Short mmCIF file of C-alpha atoms and ligand atoms in Angstrom, two decimals:
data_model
loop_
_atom_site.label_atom_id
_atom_site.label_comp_id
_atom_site.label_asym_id
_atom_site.label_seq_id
_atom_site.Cartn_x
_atom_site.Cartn_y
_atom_site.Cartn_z
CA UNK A 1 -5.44 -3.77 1.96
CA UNK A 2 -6.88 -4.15 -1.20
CA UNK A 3 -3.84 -2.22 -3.70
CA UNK A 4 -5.85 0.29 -5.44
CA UNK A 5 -2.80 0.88 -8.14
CA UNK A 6 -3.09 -2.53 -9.13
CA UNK A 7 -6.69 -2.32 -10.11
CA UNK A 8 -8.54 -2.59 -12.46
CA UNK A 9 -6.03 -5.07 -13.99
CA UNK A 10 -5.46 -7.31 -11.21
CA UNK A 11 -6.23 -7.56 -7.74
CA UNK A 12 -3.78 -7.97 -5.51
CA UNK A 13 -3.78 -7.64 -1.60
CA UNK A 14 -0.88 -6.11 0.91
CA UNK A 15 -0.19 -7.96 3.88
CA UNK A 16 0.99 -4.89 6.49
CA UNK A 17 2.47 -5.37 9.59
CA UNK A 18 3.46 -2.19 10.56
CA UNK A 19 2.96 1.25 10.46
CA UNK A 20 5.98 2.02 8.09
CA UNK A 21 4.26 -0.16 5.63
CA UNK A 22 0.79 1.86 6.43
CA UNK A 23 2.87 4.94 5.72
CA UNK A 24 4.11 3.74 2.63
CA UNK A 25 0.65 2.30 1.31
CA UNK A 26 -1.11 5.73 2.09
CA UNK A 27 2.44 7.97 0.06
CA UNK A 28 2.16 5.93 -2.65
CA UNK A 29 -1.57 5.54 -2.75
CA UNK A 30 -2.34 2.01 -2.26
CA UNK A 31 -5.04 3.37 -0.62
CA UNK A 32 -6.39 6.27 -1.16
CA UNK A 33 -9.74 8.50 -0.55
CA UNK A 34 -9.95 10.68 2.40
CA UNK A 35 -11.85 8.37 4.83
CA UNK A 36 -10.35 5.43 3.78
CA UNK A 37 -6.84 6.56 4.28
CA UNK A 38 -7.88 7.88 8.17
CA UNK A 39 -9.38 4.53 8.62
CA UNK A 40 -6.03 3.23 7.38
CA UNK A 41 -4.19 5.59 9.45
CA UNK A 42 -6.20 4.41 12.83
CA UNK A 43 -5.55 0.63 12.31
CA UNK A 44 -1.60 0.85 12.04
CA UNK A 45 -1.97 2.40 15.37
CA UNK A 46 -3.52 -0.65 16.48
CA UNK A 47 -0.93 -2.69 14.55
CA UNK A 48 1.33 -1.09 16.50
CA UNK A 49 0.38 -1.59 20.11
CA UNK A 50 -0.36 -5.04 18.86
CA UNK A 51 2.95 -5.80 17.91
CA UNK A 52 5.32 -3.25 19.90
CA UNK A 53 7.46 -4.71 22.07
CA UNK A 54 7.61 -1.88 24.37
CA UNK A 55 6.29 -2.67 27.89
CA UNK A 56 7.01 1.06 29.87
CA UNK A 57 4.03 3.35 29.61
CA UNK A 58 5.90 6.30 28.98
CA UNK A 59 7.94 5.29 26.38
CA UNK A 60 4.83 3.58 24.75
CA UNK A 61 3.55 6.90 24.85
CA UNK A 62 6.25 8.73 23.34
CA UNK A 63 6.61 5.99 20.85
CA UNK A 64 3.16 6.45 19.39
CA UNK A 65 3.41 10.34 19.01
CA UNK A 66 6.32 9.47 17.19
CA UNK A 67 4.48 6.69 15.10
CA UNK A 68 1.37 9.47 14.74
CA UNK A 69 3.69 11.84 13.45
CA UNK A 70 4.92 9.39 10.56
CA UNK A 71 1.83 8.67 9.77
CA UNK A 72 0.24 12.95 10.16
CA UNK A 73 2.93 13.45 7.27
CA UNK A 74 1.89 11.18 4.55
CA UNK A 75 -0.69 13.40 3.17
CA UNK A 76 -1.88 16.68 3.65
CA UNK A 77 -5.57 17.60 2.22
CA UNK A 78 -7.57 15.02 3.37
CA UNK A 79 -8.57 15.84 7.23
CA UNK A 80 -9.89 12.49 7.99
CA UNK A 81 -6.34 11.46 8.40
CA UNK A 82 -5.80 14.03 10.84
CA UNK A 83 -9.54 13.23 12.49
CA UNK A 84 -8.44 9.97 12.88
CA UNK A 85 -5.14 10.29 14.34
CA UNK A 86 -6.69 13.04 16.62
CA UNK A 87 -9.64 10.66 18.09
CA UNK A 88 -7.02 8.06 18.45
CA UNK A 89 -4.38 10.29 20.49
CA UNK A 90 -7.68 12.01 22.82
CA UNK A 91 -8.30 8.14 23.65
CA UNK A 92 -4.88 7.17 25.29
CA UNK A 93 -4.77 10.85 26.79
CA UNK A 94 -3.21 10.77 29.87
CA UNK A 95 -3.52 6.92 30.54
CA UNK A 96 -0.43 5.82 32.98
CA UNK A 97 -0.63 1.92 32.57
CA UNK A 98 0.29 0.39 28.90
CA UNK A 99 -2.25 -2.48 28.82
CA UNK A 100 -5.15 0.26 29.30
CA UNK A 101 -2.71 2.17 26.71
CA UNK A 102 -2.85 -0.84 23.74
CA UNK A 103 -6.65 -1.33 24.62
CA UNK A 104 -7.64 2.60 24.49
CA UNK A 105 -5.91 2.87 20.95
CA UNK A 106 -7.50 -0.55 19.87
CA UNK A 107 -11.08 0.23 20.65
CA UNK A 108 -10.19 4.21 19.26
CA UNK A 109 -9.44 2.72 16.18
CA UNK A 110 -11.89 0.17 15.51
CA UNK A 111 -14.40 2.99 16.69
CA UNK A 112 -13.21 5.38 13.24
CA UNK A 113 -13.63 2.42 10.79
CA UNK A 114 -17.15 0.99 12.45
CA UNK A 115 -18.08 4.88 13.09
CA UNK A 116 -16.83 5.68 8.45
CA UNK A 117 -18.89 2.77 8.00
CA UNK A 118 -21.98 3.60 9.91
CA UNK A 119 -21.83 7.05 8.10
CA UNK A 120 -21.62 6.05 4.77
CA UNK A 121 -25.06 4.56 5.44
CA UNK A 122 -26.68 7.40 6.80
CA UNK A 123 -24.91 9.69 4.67
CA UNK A 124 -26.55 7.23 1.64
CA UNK A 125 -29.76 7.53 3.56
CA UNK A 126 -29.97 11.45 3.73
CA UNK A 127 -28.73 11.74 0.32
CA UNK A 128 -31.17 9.36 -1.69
CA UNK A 129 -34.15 11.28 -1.45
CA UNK A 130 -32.23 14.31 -3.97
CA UNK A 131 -32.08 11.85 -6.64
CA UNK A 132 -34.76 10.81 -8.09
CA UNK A 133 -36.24 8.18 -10.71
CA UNK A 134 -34.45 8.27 -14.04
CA UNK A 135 -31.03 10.65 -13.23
CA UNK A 136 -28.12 10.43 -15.07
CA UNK A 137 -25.19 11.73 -12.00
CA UNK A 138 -22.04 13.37 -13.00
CA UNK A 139 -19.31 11.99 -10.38
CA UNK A 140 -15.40 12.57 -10.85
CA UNK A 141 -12.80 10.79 -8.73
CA UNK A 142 -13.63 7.44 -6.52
CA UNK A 143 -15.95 7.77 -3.79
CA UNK A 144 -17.20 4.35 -3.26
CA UNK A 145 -16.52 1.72 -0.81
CA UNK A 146 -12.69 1.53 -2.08
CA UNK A 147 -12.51 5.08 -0.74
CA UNK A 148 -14.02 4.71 2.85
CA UNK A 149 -14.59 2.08 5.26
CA UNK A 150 -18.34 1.57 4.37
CA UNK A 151 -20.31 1.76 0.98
CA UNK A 152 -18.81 5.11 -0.31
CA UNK A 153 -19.95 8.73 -0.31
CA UNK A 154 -21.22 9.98 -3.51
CA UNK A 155 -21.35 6.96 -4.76
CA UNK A 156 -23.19 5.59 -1.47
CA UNK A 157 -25.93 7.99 -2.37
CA UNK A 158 -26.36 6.29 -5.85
CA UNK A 159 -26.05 2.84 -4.15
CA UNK A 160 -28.49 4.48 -1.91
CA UNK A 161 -31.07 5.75 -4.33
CA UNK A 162 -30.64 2.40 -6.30
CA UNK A 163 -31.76 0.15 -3.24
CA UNK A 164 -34.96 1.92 -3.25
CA UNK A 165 -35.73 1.07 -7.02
CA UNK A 166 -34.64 4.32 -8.56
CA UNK A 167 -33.15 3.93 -11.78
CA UNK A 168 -30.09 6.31 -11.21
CA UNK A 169 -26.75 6.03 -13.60
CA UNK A 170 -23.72 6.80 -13.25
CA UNK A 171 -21.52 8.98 -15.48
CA UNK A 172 -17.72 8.88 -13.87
CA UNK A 173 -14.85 11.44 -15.56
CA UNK A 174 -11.74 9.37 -15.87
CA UNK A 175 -10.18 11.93 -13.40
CA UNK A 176 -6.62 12.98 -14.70
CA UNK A 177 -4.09 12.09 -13.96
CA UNK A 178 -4.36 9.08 -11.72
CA UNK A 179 -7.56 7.79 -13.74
CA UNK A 180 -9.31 7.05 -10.12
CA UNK A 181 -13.05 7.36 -12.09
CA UNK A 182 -11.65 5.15 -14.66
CA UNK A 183 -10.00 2.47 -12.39
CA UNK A 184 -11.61 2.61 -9.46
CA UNK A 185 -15.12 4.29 -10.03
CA UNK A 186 -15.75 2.07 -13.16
CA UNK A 187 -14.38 -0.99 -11.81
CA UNK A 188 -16.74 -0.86 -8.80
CA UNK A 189 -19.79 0.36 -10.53
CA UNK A 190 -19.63 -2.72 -12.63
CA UNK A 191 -19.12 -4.69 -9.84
CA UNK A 192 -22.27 -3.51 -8.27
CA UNK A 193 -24.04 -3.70 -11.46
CA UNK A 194 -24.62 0.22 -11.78
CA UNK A 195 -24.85 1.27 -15.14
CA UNK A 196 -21.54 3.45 -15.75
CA UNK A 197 -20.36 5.16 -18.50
CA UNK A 198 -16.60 6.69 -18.64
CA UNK A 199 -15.84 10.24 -19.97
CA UNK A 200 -12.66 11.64 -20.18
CA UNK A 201 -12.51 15.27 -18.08
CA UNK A 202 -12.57 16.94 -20.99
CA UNK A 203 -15.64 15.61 -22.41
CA UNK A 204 -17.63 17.24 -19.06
CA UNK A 205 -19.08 19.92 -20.79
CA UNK A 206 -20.50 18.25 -23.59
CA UNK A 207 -21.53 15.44 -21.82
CA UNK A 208 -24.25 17.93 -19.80
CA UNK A 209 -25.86 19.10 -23.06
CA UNK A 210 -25.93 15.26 -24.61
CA UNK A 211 -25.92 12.81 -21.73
CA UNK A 212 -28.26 14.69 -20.17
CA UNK A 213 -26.42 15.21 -16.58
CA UNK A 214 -29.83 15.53 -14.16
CA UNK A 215 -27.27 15.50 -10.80
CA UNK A 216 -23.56 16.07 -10.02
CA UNK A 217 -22.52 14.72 -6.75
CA UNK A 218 -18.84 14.72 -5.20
CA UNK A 219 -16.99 13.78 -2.74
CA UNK A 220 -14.74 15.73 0.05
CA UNK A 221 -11.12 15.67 1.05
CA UNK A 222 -11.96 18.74 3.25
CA UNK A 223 -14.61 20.95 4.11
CA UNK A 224 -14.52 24.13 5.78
CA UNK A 225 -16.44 26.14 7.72
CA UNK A 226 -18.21 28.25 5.54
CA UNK A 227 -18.57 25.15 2.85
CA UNK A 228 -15.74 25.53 0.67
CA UNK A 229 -14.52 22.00 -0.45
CA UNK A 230 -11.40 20.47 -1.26
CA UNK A 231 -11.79 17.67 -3.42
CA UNK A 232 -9.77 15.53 -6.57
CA UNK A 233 -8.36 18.35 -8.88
CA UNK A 234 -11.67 18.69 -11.63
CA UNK A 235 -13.83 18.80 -9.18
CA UNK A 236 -14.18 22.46 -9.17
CA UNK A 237 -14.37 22.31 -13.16
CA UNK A 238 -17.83 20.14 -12.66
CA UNK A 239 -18.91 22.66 -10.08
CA UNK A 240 -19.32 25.87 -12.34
CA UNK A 241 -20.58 22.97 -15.06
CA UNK A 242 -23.10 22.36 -13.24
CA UNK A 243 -23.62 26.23 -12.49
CA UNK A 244 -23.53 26.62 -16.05
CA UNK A 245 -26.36 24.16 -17.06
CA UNK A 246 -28.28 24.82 -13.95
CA UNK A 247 -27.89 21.20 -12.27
CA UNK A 248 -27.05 21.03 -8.75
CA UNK A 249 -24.03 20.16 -7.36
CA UNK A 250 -24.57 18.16 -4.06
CA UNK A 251 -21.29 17.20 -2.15
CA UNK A 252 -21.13 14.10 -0.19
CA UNK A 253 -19.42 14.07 3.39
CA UNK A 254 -18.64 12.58 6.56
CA UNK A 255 -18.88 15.14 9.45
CA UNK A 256 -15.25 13.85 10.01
CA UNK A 257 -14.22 15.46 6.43
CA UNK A 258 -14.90 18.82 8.06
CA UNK A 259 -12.11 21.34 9.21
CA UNK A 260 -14.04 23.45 11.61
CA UNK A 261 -10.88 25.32 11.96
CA UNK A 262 -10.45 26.89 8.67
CA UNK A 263 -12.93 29.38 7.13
CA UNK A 264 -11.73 29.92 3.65
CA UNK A 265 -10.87 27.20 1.13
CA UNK A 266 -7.94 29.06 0.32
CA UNK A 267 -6.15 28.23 3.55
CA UNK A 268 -6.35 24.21 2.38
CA UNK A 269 -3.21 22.68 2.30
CA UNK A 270 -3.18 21.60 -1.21
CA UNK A 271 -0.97 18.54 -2.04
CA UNK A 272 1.29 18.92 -5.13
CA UNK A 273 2.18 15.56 -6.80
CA UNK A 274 5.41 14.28 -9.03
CA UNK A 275 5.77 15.59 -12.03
CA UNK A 276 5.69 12.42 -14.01
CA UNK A 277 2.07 11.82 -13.09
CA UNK A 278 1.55 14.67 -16.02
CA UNK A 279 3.74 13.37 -18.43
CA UNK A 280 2.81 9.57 -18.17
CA UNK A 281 0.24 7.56 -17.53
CA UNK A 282 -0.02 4.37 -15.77
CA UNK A 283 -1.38 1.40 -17.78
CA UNK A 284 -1.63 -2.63 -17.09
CA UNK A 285 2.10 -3.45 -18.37
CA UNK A 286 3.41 -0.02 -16.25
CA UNK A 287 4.16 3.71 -17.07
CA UNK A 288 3.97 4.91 -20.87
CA UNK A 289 5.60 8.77 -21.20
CA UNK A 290 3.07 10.88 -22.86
CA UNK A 291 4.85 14.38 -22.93
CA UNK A 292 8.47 15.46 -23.56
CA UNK A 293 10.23 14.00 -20.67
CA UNK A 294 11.26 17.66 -19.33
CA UNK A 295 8.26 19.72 -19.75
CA UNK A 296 7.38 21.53 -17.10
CA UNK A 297 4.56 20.69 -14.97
CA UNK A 298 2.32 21.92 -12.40
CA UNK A 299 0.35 19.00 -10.56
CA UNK A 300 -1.80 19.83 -7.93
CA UNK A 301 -4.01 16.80 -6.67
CA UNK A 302 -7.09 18.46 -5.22
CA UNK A 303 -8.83 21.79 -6.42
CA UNK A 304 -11.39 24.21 -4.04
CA UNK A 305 -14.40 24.27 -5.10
CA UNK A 306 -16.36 27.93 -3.53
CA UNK A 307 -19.53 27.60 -1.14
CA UNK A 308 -21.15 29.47 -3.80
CA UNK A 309 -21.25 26.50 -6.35
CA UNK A 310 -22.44 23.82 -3.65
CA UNK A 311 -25.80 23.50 -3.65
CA UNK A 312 -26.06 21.01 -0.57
CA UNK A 313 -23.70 19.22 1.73
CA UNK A 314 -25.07 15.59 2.50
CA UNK A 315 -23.66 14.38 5.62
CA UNK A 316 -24.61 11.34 8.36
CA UNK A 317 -26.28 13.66 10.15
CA UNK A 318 -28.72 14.96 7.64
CA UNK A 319 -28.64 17.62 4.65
CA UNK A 320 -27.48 21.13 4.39
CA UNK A 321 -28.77 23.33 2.01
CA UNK A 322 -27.05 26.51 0.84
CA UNK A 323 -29.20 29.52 1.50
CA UNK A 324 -26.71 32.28 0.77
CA UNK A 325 -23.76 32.79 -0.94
CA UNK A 326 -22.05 30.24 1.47
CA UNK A 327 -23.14 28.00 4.16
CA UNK A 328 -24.28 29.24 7.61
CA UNK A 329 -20.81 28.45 9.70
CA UNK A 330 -22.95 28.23 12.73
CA UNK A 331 -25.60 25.83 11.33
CA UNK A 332 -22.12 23.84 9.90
CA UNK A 333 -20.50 23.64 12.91
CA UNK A 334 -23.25 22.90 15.19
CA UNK A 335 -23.68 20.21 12.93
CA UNK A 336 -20.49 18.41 13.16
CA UNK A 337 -19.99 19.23 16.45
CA UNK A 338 -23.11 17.73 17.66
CA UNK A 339 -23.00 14.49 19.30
O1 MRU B 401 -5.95 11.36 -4.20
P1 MRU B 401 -7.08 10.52 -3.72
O2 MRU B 401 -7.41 9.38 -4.62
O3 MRU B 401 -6.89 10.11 -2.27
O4 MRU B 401 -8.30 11.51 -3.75
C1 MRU B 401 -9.57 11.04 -3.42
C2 MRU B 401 -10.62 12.06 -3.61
O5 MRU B 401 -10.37 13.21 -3.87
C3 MRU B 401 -12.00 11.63 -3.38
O6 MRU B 401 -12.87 12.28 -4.28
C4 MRU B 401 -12.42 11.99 -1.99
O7 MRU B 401 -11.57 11.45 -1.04
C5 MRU B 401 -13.82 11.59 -1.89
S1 MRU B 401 -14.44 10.92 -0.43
C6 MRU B 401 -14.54 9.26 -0.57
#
């Protein structure tokens, strides 16, 4: 893997050999983005029956729910993590004979990168046509290809949109207090030669009455039912922006992102972080301490952004527009749920 904490400064890539090590890159966010960590996720499976020195089927089996399980606890907002070890567990289902065992969870995880990949480009694909020549696009967090196994979400729209000759730029919020939009966003805009400029969060608002903000498009750690999305704490800040100054808000997806299970945002498991994200920031040379080193701090990594502020949800399979106050849940789910 590619260490995301080292970046921009340096790039520096983790040899993993097992799923411990997985574990550990996703807690300590090596990797990080909701379809990048299930794709993650997936492939220490693989590892594993790659490397396991187990040989009974049974206790192959019950060794991998155990492995799952470490891996099912690393992080709880993003769903893709769950979607992948889910699609991995259906495949070995009931198989009796470890070879088919090793092979089922190979090809099951291989299938949820190639499958993250494949969407990204459709997703890209459905999404370009709502940009159009000459918009300036708000985007907070990192949604490119460092956050998924293909070219990115939101930002896979704008790569998108840019392969068909539309001059579209990019205007990425740092995204307190990891910085993702200003190390990761920035670094691969500029990479890709998409012109970028960095905000802090703060300077949002301003930056729709002078930049002239035409778009802002998200990502998704989890979307429910009725279209209420979790996504990188600010994101709900840029949503009632963008309400605000009359923009749309489009949210970029994988149907694999969606919870089908949970109506209301408010039942999303939202992952609270260490303190001393709040009171120091990481630089090249390490942490500097910001704030007093024992003021209290409240640090939740994602926000919920309400149906009512989404104006579309851009997925692989095509676009859904809002109609009413929040998405149809039947149009939603036969969406996802359609093969
Ligand atoms: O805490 P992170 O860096 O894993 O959070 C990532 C996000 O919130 C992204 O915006 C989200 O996964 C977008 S989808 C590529």
């Amino acid at each position: 893997l590619l260490d995301q904490r080292a970046l921009p400064h340096a790039e520096v890539w983790l040899q993993l050999r097992d799923v411990e090590g997985v574990a550990q890159a996703i807690e300590t966010l090596a990797v990080r983005g909701a379809p990048a960590i299930g794709g993650a996720a997936a492939l220490a499976l693989a590892l594993h029956v790659r490397t396991t020195s187990i040989v009974d089927a049974t206790a192959l089996q019950d060794d991998l729910d155990v492995q799952t399980a470490r891996l099912a606890r690393t992080r709880p907002t993003a769903v893709n993590l769950f979607f992948a070890l889910d699609a991995v567990t259906r495949a070995r289902h009931g198989l009796t004979d470890s070879d088919a065992i090793r092979h089922a969870v190979v090809d099951a995880a291989e299938r949820v990168v190639d499958d993250d990949e494949a969407a990204c480009t459709a997703l890209g694909n459905h999404g370009a046509p709502l940009l159009a020549d000459g918009d300036v696009v708000l985007t907070i967090c990192h949604t490119g290809a460092l956050a998924t196994c293909g070219q990115g979400t939101a930002l896979g729209i704008v790569k998108a949109a840019r392969a068909q000759g539309k001059d579209v730029r990019v205007v990425a919020l740092e995204t307190r207090p990891l910085l993702q939009g200003a190390r990761l966003t920035s670094w691969e805009c500029l990479r890709e030669g998409i012109p970028v400029t960095l905000i802090t969060d703060g300077m949002a608002a301003f930056a729709f009455q002078r930049l002239g903000i035409t778009r802002a498009i998200a990502g998704a750690d989890r979307v429910t039912r009725r279209g209420d999305v979790a996504n990188k704490i600010g994101t709900y800040g840029v949503a009632c922006l963008s309400h605000v100054h009359d923009v749309p808000f489009l949210v970029a997806a994988p149907t694999s992102t969606f919870d089908l299970e949970l109506v209301h945002g408010s039942d999303i498991v939202i992952e609270e972080r260490a303190a001393d994200e709040v009171r120091k920031a990481r630089g090249d040379t390490g942490w500097t301490t910001l704030a007093p080193v024992d003021v209290p701090v409240w640090n939740p990594a994602f926000d919920v952004t309400p149906a009512h502020f989404v104006h579309a949800l851009v997925t692989e399979r095509g676009v859904l527009h809002r109609t009413r106050e929040a998405f149809d849940e039947d149009a939603v789910t036969q969406l996802v749920t359609r093969s």
